[in-house]
Each structure stands twice: as structure tokens, then as C-alpha cells.
Coordinates of C-alpha atoms and ligand atoms in Angstrom, one line a residue:
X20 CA 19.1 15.1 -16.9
X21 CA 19.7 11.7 -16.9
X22 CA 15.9 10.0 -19.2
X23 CA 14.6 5.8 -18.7
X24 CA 15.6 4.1 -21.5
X25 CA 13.3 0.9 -21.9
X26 CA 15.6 -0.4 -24.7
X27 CA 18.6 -0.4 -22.1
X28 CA 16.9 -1.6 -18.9
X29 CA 15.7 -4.8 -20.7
X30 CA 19.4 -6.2 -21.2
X31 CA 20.8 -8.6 -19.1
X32 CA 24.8 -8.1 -18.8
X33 CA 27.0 -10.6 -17.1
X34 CA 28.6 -7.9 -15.4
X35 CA 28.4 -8.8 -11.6
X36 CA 26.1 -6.6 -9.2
X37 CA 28.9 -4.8 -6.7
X38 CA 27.5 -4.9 -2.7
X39 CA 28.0 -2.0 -0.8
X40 CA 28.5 -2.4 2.9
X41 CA 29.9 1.1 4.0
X42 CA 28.0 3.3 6.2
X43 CA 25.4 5.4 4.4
X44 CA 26.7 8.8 5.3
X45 CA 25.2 12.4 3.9
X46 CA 27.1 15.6 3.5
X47 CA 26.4 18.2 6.9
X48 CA 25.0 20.6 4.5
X49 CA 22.2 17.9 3.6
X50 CA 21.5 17.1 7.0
X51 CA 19.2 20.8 7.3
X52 CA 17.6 21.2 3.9
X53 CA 14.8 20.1 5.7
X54 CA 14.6 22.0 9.1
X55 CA 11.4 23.1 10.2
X56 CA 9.6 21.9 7.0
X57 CA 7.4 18.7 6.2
X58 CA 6.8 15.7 3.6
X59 CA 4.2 14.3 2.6
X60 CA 4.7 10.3 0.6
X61 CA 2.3 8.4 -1.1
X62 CA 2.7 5.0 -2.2
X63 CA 1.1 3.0 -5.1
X64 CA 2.0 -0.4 -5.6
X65 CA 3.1 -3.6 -4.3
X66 CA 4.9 -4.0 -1.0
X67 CA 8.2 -3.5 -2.6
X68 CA 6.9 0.0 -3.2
X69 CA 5.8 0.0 0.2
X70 CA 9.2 -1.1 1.3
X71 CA 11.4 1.5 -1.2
X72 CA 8.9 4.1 1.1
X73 CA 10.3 3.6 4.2
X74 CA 13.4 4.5 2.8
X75 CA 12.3 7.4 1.4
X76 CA 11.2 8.5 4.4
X77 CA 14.4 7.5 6.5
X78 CA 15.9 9.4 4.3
X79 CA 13.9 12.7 4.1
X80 CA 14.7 12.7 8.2
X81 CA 18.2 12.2 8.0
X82 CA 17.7 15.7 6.1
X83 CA 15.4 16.9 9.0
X84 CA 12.4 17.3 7.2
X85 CA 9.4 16.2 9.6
X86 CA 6.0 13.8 8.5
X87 CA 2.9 15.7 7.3
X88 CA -0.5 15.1 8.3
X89 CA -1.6 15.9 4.7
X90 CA -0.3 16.8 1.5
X91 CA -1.6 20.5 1.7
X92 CA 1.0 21.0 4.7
X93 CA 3.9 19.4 3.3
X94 CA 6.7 21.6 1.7
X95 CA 7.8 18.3 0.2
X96 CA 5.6 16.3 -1.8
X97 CA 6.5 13.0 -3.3
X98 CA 4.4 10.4 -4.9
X99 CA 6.0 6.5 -5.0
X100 CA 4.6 5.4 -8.4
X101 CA 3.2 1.8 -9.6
X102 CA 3.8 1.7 -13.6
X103 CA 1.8 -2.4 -13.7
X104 CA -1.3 -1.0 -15.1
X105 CA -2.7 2.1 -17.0
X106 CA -5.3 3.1 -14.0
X107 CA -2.6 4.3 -11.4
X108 CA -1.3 6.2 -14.2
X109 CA -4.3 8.3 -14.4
X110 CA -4.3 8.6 -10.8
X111 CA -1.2 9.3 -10.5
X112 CA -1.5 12.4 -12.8
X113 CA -4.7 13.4 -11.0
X114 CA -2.5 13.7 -7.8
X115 CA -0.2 15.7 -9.7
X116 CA -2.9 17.9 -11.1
X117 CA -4.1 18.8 -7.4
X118 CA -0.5 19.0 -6.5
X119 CA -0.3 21.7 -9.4
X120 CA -2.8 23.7 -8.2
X121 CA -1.1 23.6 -4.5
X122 CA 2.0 24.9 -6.5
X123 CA 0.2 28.1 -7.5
X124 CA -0.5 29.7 -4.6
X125 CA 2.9 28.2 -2.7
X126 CA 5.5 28.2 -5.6
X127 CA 8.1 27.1 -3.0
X128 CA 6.9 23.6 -2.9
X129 CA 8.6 20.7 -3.8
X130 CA 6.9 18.1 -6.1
X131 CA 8.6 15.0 -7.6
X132 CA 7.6 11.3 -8.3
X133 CA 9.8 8.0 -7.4
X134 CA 8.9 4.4 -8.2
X135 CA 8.4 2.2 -11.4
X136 CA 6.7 5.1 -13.4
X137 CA 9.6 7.3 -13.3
X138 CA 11.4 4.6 -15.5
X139 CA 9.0 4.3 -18.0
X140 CA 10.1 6.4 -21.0
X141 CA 6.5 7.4 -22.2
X142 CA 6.0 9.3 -18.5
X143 CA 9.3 11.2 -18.3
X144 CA 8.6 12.2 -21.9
X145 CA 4.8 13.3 -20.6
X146 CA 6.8 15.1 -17.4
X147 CA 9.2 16.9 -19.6
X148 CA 6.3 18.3 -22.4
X149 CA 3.3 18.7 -19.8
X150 CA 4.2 18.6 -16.2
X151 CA 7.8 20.8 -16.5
X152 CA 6.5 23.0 -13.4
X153 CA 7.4 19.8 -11.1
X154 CA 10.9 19.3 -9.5
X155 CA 12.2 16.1 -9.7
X156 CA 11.9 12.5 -10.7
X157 CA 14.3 9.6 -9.6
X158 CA 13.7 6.2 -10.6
X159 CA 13.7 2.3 -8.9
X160 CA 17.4 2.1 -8.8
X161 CA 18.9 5.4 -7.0
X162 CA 16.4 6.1 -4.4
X163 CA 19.5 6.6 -1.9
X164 CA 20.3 9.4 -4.2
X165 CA 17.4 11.2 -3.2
X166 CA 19.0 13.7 -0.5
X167 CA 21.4 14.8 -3.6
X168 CA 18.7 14.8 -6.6
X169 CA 16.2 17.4 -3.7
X170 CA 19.4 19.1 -3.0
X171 CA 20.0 20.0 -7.1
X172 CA 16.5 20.4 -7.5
X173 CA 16.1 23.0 -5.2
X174 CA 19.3 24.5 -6.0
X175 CA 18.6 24.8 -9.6
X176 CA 14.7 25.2 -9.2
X177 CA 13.9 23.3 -12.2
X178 CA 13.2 20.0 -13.4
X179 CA 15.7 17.6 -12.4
X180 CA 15.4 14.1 -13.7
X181 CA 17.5 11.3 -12.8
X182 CA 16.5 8.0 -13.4
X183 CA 19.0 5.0 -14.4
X184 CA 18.1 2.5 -16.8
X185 CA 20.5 0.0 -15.5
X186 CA 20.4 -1.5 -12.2
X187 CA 22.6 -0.5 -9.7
X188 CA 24.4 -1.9 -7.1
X189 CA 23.0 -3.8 -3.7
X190 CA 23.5 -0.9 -1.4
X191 CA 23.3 -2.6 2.0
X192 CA 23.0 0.4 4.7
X193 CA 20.5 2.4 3.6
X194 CA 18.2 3.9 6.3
X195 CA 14.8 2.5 6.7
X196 CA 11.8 4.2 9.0
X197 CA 9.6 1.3 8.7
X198 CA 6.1 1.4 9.0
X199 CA 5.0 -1.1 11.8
X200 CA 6.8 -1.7 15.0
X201 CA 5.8 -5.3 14.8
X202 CA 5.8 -6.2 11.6
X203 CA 8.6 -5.7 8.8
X204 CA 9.3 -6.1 4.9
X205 CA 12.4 -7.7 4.3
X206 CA 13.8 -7.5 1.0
X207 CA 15.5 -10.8 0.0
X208 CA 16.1 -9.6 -3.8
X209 CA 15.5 -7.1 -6.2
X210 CA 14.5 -7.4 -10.0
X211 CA 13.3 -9.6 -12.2
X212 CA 14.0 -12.3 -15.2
X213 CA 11.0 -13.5 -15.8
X214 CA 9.8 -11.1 -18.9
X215 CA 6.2 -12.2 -19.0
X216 CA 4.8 -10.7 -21.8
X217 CA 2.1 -8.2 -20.0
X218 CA 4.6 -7.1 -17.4
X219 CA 6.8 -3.9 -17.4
X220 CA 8.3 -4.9 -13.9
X221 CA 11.6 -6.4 -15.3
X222 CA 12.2 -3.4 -17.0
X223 CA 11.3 -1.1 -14.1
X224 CA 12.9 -2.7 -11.9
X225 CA 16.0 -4.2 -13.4
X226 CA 17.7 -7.9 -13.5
X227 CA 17.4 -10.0 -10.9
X228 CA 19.7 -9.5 -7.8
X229 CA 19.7 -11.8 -4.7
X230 CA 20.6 -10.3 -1.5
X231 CA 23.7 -12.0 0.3
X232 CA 21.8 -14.9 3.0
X233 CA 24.1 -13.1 5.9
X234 CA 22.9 -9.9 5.4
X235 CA 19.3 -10.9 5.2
X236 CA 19.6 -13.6 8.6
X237 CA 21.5 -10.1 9.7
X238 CA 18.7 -8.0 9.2
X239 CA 16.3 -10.7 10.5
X240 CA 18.1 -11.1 13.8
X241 CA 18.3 -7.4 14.7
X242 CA 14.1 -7.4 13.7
X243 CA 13.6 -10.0 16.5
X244 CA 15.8 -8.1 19.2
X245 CA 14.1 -4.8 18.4
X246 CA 10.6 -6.9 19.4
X247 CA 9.2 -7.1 15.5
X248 CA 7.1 -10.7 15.3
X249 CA 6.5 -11.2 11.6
X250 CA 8.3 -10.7 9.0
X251 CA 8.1 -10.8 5.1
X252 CA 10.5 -11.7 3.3
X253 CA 10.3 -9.8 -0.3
X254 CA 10.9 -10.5 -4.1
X255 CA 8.9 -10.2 -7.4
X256 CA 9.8 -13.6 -7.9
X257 CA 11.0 -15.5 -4.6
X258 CA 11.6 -18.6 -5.1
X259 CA 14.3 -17.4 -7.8
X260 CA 15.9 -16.2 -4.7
X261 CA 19.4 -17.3 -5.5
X262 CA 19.0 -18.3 -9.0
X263 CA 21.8 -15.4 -9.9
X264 CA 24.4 -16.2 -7.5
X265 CA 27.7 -17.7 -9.4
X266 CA 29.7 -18.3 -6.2
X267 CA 27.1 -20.1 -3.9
X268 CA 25.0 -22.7 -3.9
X269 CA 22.1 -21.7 -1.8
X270 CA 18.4 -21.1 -3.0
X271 CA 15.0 -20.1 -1.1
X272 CA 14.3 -23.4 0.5
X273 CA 17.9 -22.9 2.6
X274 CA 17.2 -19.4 3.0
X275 CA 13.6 -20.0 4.6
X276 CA 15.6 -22.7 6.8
X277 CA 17.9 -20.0 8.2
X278 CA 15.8 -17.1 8.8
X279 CA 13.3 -19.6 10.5
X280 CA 16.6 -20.6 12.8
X281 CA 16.5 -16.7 14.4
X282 CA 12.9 -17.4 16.1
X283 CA 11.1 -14.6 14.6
X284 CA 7.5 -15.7 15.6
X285 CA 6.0 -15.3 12.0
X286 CA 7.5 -15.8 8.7
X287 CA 5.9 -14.8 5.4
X288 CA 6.9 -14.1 1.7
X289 CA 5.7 -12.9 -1.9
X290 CA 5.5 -13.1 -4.5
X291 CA 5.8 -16.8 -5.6
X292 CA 6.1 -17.6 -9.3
X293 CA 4.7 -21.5 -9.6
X294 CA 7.6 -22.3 -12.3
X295 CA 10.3 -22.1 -9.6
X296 CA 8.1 -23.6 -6.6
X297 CA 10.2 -26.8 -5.6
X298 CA 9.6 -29.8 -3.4
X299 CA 11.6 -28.9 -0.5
X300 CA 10.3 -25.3 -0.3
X301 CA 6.9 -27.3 0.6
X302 CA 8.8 -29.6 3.3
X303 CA 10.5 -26.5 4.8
X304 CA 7.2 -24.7 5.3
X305 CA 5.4 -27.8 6.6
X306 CA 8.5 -28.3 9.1
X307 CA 8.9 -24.7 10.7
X308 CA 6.3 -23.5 12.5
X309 CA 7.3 -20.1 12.3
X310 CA 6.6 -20.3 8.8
X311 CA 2.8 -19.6 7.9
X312 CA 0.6 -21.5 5.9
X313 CA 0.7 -18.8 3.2
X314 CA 1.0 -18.8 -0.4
X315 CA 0.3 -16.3 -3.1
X316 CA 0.8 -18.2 -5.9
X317 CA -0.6 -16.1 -9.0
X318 CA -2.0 -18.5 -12.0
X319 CA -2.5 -15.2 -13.9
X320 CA -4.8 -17.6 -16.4
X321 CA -6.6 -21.1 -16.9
X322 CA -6.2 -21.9 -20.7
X323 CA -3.0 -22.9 -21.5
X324 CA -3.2 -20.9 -24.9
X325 CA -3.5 -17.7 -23.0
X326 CA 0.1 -19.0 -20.4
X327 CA 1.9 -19.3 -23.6
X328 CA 1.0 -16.3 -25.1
X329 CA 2.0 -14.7 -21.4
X330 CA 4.9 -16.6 -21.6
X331 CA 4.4 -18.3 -17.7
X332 CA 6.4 -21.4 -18.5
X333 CA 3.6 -23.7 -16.9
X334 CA -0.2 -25.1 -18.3
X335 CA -3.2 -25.6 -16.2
X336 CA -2.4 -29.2 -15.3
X337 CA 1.1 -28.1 -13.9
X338 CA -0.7 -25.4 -11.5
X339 CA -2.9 -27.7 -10.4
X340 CA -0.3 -30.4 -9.8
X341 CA 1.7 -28.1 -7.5
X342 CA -1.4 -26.6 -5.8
X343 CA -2.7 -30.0 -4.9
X344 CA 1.2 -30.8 -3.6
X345 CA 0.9 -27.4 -1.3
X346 CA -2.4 -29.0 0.2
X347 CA -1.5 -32.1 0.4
X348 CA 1.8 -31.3 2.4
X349 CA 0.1 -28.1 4.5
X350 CA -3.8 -29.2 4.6
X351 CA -4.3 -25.9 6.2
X352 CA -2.4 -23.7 4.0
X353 CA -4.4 -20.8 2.5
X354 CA -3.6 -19.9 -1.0
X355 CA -4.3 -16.8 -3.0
X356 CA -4.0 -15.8 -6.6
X357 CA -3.3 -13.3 -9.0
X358 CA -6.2 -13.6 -12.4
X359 CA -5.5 -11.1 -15.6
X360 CA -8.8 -10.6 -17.8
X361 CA -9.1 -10.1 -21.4
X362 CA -5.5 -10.6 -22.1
X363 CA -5.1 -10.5 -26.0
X364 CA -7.1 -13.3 -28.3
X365 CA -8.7 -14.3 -25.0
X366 CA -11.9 -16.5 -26.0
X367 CA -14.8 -17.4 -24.0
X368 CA -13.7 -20.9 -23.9
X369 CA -10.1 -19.7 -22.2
X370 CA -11.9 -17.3 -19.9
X371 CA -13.9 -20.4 -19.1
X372 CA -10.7 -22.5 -18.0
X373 CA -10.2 -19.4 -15.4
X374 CA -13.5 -20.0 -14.1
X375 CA -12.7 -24.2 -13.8
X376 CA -9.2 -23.3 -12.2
X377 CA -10.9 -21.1 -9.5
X378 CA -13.9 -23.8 -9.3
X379 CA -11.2 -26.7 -8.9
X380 CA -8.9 -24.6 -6.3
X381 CA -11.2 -23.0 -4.7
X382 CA -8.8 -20.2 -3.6
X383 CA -8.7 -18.4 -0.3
X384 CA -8.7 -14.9 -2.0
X385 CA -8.0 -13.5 -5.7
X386 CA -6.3 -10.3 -7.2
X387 CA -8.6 -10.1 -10.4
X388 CA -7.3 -7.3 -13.2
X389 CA -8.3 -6.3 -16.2
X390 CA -5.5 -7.0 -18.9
X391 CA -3.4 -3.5 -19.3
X392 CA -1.3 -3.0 -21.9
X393 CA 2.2 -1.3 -20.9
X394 CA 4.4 -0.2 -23.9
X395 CA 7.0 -1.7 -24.3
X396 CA 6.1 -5.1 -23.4
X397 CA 5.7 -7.9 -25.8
X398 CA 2.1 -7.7 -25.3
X399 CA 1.4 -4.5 -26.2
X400 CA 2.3 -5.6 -29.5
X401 CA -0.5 -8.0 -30.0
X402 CA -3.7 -6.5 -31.1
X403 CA -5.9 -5.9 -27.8
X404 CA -8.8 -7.2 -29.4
X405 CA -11.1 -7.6 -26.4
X406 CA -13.8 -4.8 -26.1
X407 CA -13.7 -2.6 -22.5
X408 CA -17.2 -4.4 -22.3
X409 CA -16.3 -8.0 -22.5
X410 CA -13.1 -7.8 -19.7
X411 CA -15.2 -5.8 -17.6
X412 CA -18.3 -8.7 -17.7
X413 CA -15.6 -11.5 -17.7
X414 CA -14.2 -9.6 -14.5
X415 CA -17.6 -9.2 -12.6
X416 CA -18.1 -13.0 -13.9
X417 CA -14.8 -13.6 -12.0
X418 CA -15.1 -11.6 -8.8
X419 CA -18.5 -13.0 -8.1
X420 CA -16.8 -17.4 -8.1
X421 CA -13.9 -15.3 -6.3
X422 CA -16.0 -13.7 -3.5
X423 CA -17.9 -17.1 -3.1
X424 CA -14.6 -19.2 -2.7
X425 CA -13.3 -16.7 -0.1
X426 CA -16.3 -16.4 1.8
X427 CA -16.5 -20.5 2.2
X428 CA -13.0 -20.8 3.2
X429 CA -13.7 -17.8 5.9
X430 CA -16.9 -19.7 6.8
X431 CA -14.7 -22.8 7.6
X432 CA -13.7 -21.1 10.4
X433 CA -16.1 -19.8 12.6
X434 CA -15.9 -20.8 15.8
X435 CA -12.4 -21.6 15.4
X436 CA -9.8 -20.3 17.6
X437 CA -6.9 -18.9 15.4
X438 CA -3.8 -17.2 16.5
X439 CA -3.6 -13.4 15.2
X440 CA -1.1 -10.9 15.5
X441 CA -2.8 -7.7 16.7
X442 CA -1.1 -4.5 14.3
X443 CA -2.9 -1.9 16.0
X444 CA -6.7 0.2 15.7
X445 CA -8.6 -0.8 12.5
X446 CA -9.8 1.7 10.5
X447 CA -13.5 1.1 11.9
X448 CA -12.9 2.8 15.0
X449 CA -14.6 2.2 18.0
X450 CA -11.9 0.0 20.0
X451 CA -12.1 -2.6 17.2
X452 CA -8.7 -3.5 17.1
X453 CA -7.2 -5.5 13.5
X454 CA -4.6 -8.1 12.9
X455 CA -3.9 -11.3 10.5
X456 CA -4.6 -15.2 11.4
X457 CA -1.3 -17.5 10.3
X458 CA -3.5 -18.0 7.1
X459 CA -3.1 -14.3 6.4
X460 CA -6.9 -13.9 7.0
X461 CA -7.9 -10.4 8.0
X462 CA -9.6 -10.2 11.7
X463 CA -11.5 -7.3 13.5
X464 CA -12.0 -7.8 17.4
X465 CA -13.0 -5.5 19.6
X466 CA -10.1 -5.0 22.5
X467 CA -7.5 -3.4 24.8
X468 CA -4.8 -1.5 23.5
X469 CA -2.6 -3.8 25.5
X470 CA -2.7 -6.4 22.6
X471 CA -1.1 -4.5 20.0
X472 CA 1.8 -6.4 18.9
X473 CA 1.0 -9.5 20.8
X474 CA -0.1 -12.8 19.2
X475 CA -3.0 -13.8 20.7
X476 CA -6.0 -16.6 20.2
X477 CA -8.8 -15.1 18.9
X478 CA -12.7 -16.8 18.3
X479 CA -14.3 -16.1 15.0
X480 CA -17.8 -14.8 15.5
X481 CA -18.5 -13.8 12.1
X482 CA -17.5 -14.2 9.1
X483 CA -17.5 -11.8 6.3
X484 CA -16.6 -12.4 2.6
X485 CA -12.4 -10.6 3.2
X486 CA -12.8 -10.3 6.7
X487 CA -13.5 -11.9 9.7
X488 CA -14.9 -10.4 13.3
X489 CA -13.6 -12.5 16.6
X490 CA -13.2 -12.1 20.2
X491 CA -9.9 -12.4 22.2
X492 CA -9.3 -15.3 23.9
X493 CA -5.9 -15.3 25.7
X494 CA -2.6 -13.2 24.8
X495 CA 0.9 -14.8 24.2
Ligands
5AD503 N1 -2.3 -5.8 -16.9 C1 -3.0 -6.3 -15.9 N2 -2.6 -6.9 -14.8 C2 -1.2 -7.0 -14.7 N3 -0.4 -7.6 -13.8 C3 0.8 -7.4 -14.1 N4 0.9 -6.8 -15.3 C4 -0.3 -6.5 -15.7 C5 -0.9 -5.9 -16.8 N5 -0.1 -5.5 -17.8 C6 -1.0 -8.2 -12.6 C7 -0.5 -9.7 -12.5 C8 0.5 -9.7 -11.4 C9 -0.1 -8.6 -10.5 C10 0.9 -8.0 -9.5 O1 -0.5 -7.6 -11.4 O2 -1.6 -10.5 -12.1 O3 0.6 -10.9 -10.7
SF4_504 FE1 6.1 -9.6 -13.8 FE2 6.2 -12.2 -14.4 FE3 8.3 -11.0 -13.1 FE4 5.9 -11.4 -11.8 S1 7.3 -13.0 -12.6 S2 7.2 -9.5 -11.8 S3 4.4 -11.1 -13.5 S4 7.6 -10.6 -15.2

């Protein structure tokens, strides 16, 4: 049993992160745990989660288990968690709950959990006392374990929790199944330094740790010769990429240079933190064109008292200094947010200065949340003295400006001919195929098959407050 430790996850040693190259090689004996069976993965989360999935995956074939349609097929279930606020929690446990019930009338299932809950101490503890009739848990930082923690888990047939409070090592070679066959997450670094106060991620997920450029150009390189056109280049904080190398000088502006230098069609990352945003980041993006117009750029709140309390490291003014830069330099650039409600001594007047941010910016699209507090932060030892009531007005308040901004920066498009890479069927049906402008816009058109994975030039014909609805002009 190897239990989170928030205490020990929140230290920052000196000691250097090692980088595995070898092969990633499993025993023989591992290779046909799964034959003839299924698993079944669901994801919560961010795109890293995403990303840590399609390892999980890669990995659960390397023992030959097969994908399951559903979860009542699967003789492997496994849930990838998100620990950033209280509500995936509780549906995270509901899962469980149903998975419970599963386990009752076919005790020879396999249930475990991966992903930032799994290092929160509070949930192990909850595992261990409530939910002992599960199988595993492994955290954030040993996913390529997870052919050895099934393996003991069956073995045994009991609990088995192993979950490392320290970071581990850059492990280089570990198999991914991804997701899209023209589109791919590319992890540029792991961890976070950023300790604002609200948010359990550097704790979850460890210091931060920069991915050697090589490997990444590496990965990038092999993505364009295997036909992928867009990639996204992933962090919790990018544009600290390279902030924790002690041997280089090389930072995200050179790194965005480099991987725009293979010819992958489409570039993208996230998730920017405006305190490290710097000049010639901007004059990179506005000189590649393989690198969209696209910026997530949470402000998280407009009154400066509430940034200091969340310790961001910027005010209002600076925010709106830097966004004004982006437009200046890019004037198409289309930039989204993230917007935290009822964050601790939150007053009307702050929550006003978030509604005169989003007024002033104007912002393509905003991730609006309800502060959550998540033990162990510093936050969660202020008094949250902001009734249920007031965030969820100050919320609807907010979504309403944030709708209206997105629907008039979709409306500046109609009739517009934008480029759009074509992912595949939406989830409409009826032929209506879905892809993403350059501006990270979401577009329905109705089509032939034969587009998917082609950029192509597509009309707007109507415009919808998140989406858009076009026709197909020409193909790449
Ligand atoms: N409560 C509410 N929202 C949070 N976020 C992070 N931590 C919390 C929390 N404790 C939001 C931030 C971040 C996004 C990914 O989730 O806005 O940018
Ligand atoms: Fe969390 Fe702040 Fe790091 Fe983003 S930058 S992951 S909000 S601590």
C-alpha cells in the first residue's frame, strides 16, 4: 500500500528529474492478463487527463485486453479522475456506486480509479473506510505502472493502492493509443509551480518538469509523417515551459519556433498563465502561420484584491495590458478565459470588476466556475463566506455577458470563409460532419465522409452562441 501524502507532494527538492529513454518493455506473463476480456475508461478532466488516457489505454492492449462498448461489458473498469473541484468528486463516486452494484452480480470485475483524485489524501482515506470492495488505485505519477499494479491486484484480490507523492521521472517511451487520427496532444511538460491558492493541481500533479525540445520536435515529426494535422502542445502552465531547465537556455517562444519548423499544418497549446506570457511568444505566433490565432489565457478574476488573495502574480491593468498586446499583434486572434465565482471575501464590487474585464475584453468564450474549495490548499483555509445562493446568481450574472460576447464574436463571422479541420461525424448525426476554424471555433457542416481529416474552407451560414453551422467550400 503505498497512501498520497499532500504534505510531501507540495515540496520542491533540487534533486534533478532523471529521463528515461529505454524501450517500455512488459514481462510475457503481462502480455495475456487480458485475453479475451474488455475495458472500459472514463475520463474527467482537462486534456492532460485526456492525454494520461491514451496511455492507459495503450497500455491495457499491450496486456491484450480489448475496448468496451460500455461499462456493463467491460471486465476492466477504470475511471481517470479530475480532483479541481468538489462536483466531479460526487460524480465520480456516483460512478463508482453503479460500478458497485455491477460488482455484485460479477465479483470478478475489476474496478480502480487513476488521475488527480487518487493523490488526494481525503479520497484514498474515503477508498480505504467506504469503497474497500474496489481493486486498485494509482495516482498521476506511475500510470506506466499500471500493467504491474492490475497484475497485484488481481493476484492478491484486494485493494491495492499505489500512489506516489513525489514526482517521478520523465519516462519518454511509454505507449500511447491516441484518440484522433488527425489530431494529437502533445505533452511539452508536466507539473506545476504556480501554487495558486484555490488549486490542488501542483500537488496532484507534482513540480514542474519540462520535456527535452528533441524529444518533443521528435514526437512532432513522427505526428506529421503518420498524416496527424494539428497538434497541441500541453502544460498546466506553458509558457513556463523551460523555466526548470539548469543546463539550457531555451523557453516556449524557441520551442513554438521549432515545432513550427516540422510543417505540421496546425499548432495549438494550453494552458497559458498571463504572468509568464512574453513579447516574443506574441511575435512567434504572429510569424508562423502554422500557429493559430489561439489563446486561453484564464484571468480567473477582475478585482485585484481577489488576484492577490489567489495569489496570480498579476492586477487587472496587467491582464488587460497583455490582452490588448495579443490583439494588437494578431487582430484576429480569439481569446478565451477561465472566471472562478465566489472565491473567499468576494464583494459585489470585485465580482463587478469580472463583469468590466469581460465587458472590456469581450472574450471569444469563458470557462465560468463556482469557487471550490480543495483541502489542502491555502484557500480552503480562508472562511468560504459566500452563500451557495450568491456564486450561483453571480455565475448566471456571468454566463449571460459570457454567452453575449461569444455569440458577437461568432456573429462576426458569418459569411466568412474560414479554414476548418474536419475531425469526423458530430454528435448530431445526420451526415453533419464537425471540425474547428484556426480560431478554435466549433463548426457543424453537413458533408462527405471524404473530408475527414482534411482542412478545408468552409462558409458560415449560421451562427449559434458556441457553435457555428457552414457549408464546404473547397478541400486542401
Ligand atoms: N474552484 C473552482 N474553480 C477552480 N479552478 C481551479 N481550481 C478551482 C477551484 N478550487 C478552475 C480555474 C482553472 C480551471 C482549470 O479550473 O479557473 O483555470
Ligand atoms: Fe493551478 Fe495556477 Fe498551476 Fe493553473 S497555474 S495549474 S490554476 S496552480
Amino acid at each position: 500500500m503505498k497512501m498520497p501524502n499532500l504534505m510531501e507532494s507540495k515540496q520542491r527538492g533540487k534533486e534533478k528529474v532523471k529521463i528515461i529513454k529505454d524501450d517500455f518493455i512488459i514481462d510475457n506473463d503481462l502480455k495475456k492478463i487480458g485475453q479475451d476480456k474488455k475495458y472500459y475508461i472514463k475520463t474527467y478532466g482537462c486534456q492532460m487527463n485526456m492525454r494520461d488516457s491514451e496511455t492507459l489505454r495503450a497500455l491495457l492492449e499491450m496486456m491484450s485486453y480489448t475496448e468496451a462498448d460500455n461499462y456493463e461489458q467491460a471486465d476492466i473498469l477504470l475511471l481517470n479522475t479530475c480532483a479541481i473541484r468538489e462536483n466531479v468528486h460526487n460524480k465520480v463516486f456516483g460512478m463508482l456506486g453503479r460500478f458497485k452494484h455491477l460488482k455484485e452480480s460479477r465479483p470478478n470485475i475489476v474496478v480502480g480509479i487513476a488521475g488527480c483524485m487518487s493523490q488526494e489524501e481525503v479520497v484514498v482515506e474515503k477508498i480505504l473506510s467506504k469503497y474497500k470492495w474496489m481493486d486498485f488505485v494509482i495516482g498521476t505519477h506511475n500510470i506506466h505502472r499500471l500493467p504491474q499494479v492490475l497484475d497485484e491486484a488481481l493476484e492478491k484480490r484486494g485493494l491495492k493502492v499505489e500512489v506516489w507523492s513525489k514526482e517521478g521521472d520523465i519516462i519518454e517511451n511509454v505507449p500511447i493509443k491516441r484518440d484522433s487520427e488527425y489530431k494529437a496532444w502533445v505533452n511539452i511538460m508536466y507539473g506545476c509551480d504556480k501554487f495558486c491558492t484555490y488549486c490542488i493541481v501542483p500537488y496532484t500533479r507534482g513540480k514542474q518538469r519540462s520535456r527535452m525540445p528533441e524529444d518533443i520536435v521528435k514526437e512532432v515529426k513522427e505526428l506529421v509523417s503518420d498524416g496527424y494535422k494539428e497538434i497541441t502542445l500541453l502544460g498546466q502552465n506553458v509558457n513556463a515551459y523551460g523555466k526548470d531547465f539548469d543546463n539550457i537556455n531555451y523557453n516556449m517562444s524557441n520551442l513554438l519556433e521549432d515545432v513550427s519548423k516540422t510543417g505540421i499544418k496546425r499548432i495549438r497549446f494550453v494552458t497559458s498563465h498571463p504572468w509568464d506570457f512574453t513579447d516574443d511568444m506574441i511575435d512567434v505566433i504572429k510569424n508562423n502561420e502554422n500557429i493559430m490565432p489561439y489563446f486561453h489565457l484564464p484571468i480567473q478574476s477582475g478585482s485585484d484584491k481577489i488576484l492577490k488573495l489567489m495569489g496570480r502574480r498579476y492586477n487587472k491593468q496587467d491582464y488587460l495590458e497583455l490582452f490588448n498586446k495579443i490583439k494588437q499583434a494578431i487582430p484576429n486572434a480569439s481569446i478565451t478565459t477561465d472566471i472562478i465565482v465566489g472565491f473567499p471575501n468576494e464583494t459585489e464590487e470585485d465580482f463587478e470588476e469580472t463583469l468590466d474585464v469581460v465587458n472590456k475584453c469581450k472574450f471569444d468564450g469563458a470557462y465560468t466556475f463556482i469557487y471550490s474549495p480543495r483541502v489542502g490548499t491555502p484557500a480552503a483555509k480562508m472562511e468560504d463566506n459566500i452563500t451557495l445562493e450568491e456564486k450561483e446568481l453571480r455565475l448566471q450574472e456571468l454566463n449571460k455577458l459570457v454567452n453575449k460576447y461569444s455569440r458577437l464574436s461568432n456573429e462576426k463571422l458569418l459569411h466568412q470563409v474560414v479554414p476548418v479541420l474536419i475531425e469526423g461525424y458530430s454528435e448530431k448525426g445526420n451526415n453533419t460532419l464537425m471540425g474547428y476554424t484556426d480560431t478554435f471555433k466549433l463548426v457543424n457542416v453537413i458533408g462527405d465522409e471524404k473530408y475527414i481529416g482534411k482542412i478545408v474552407d468552409v462558409e458560415i451560414t449560421e451562427v449559434k452562441s458556441w457553435s457555428l453551422n457552414g457549408r464546404i467550400n473547397d478541400a486542401d
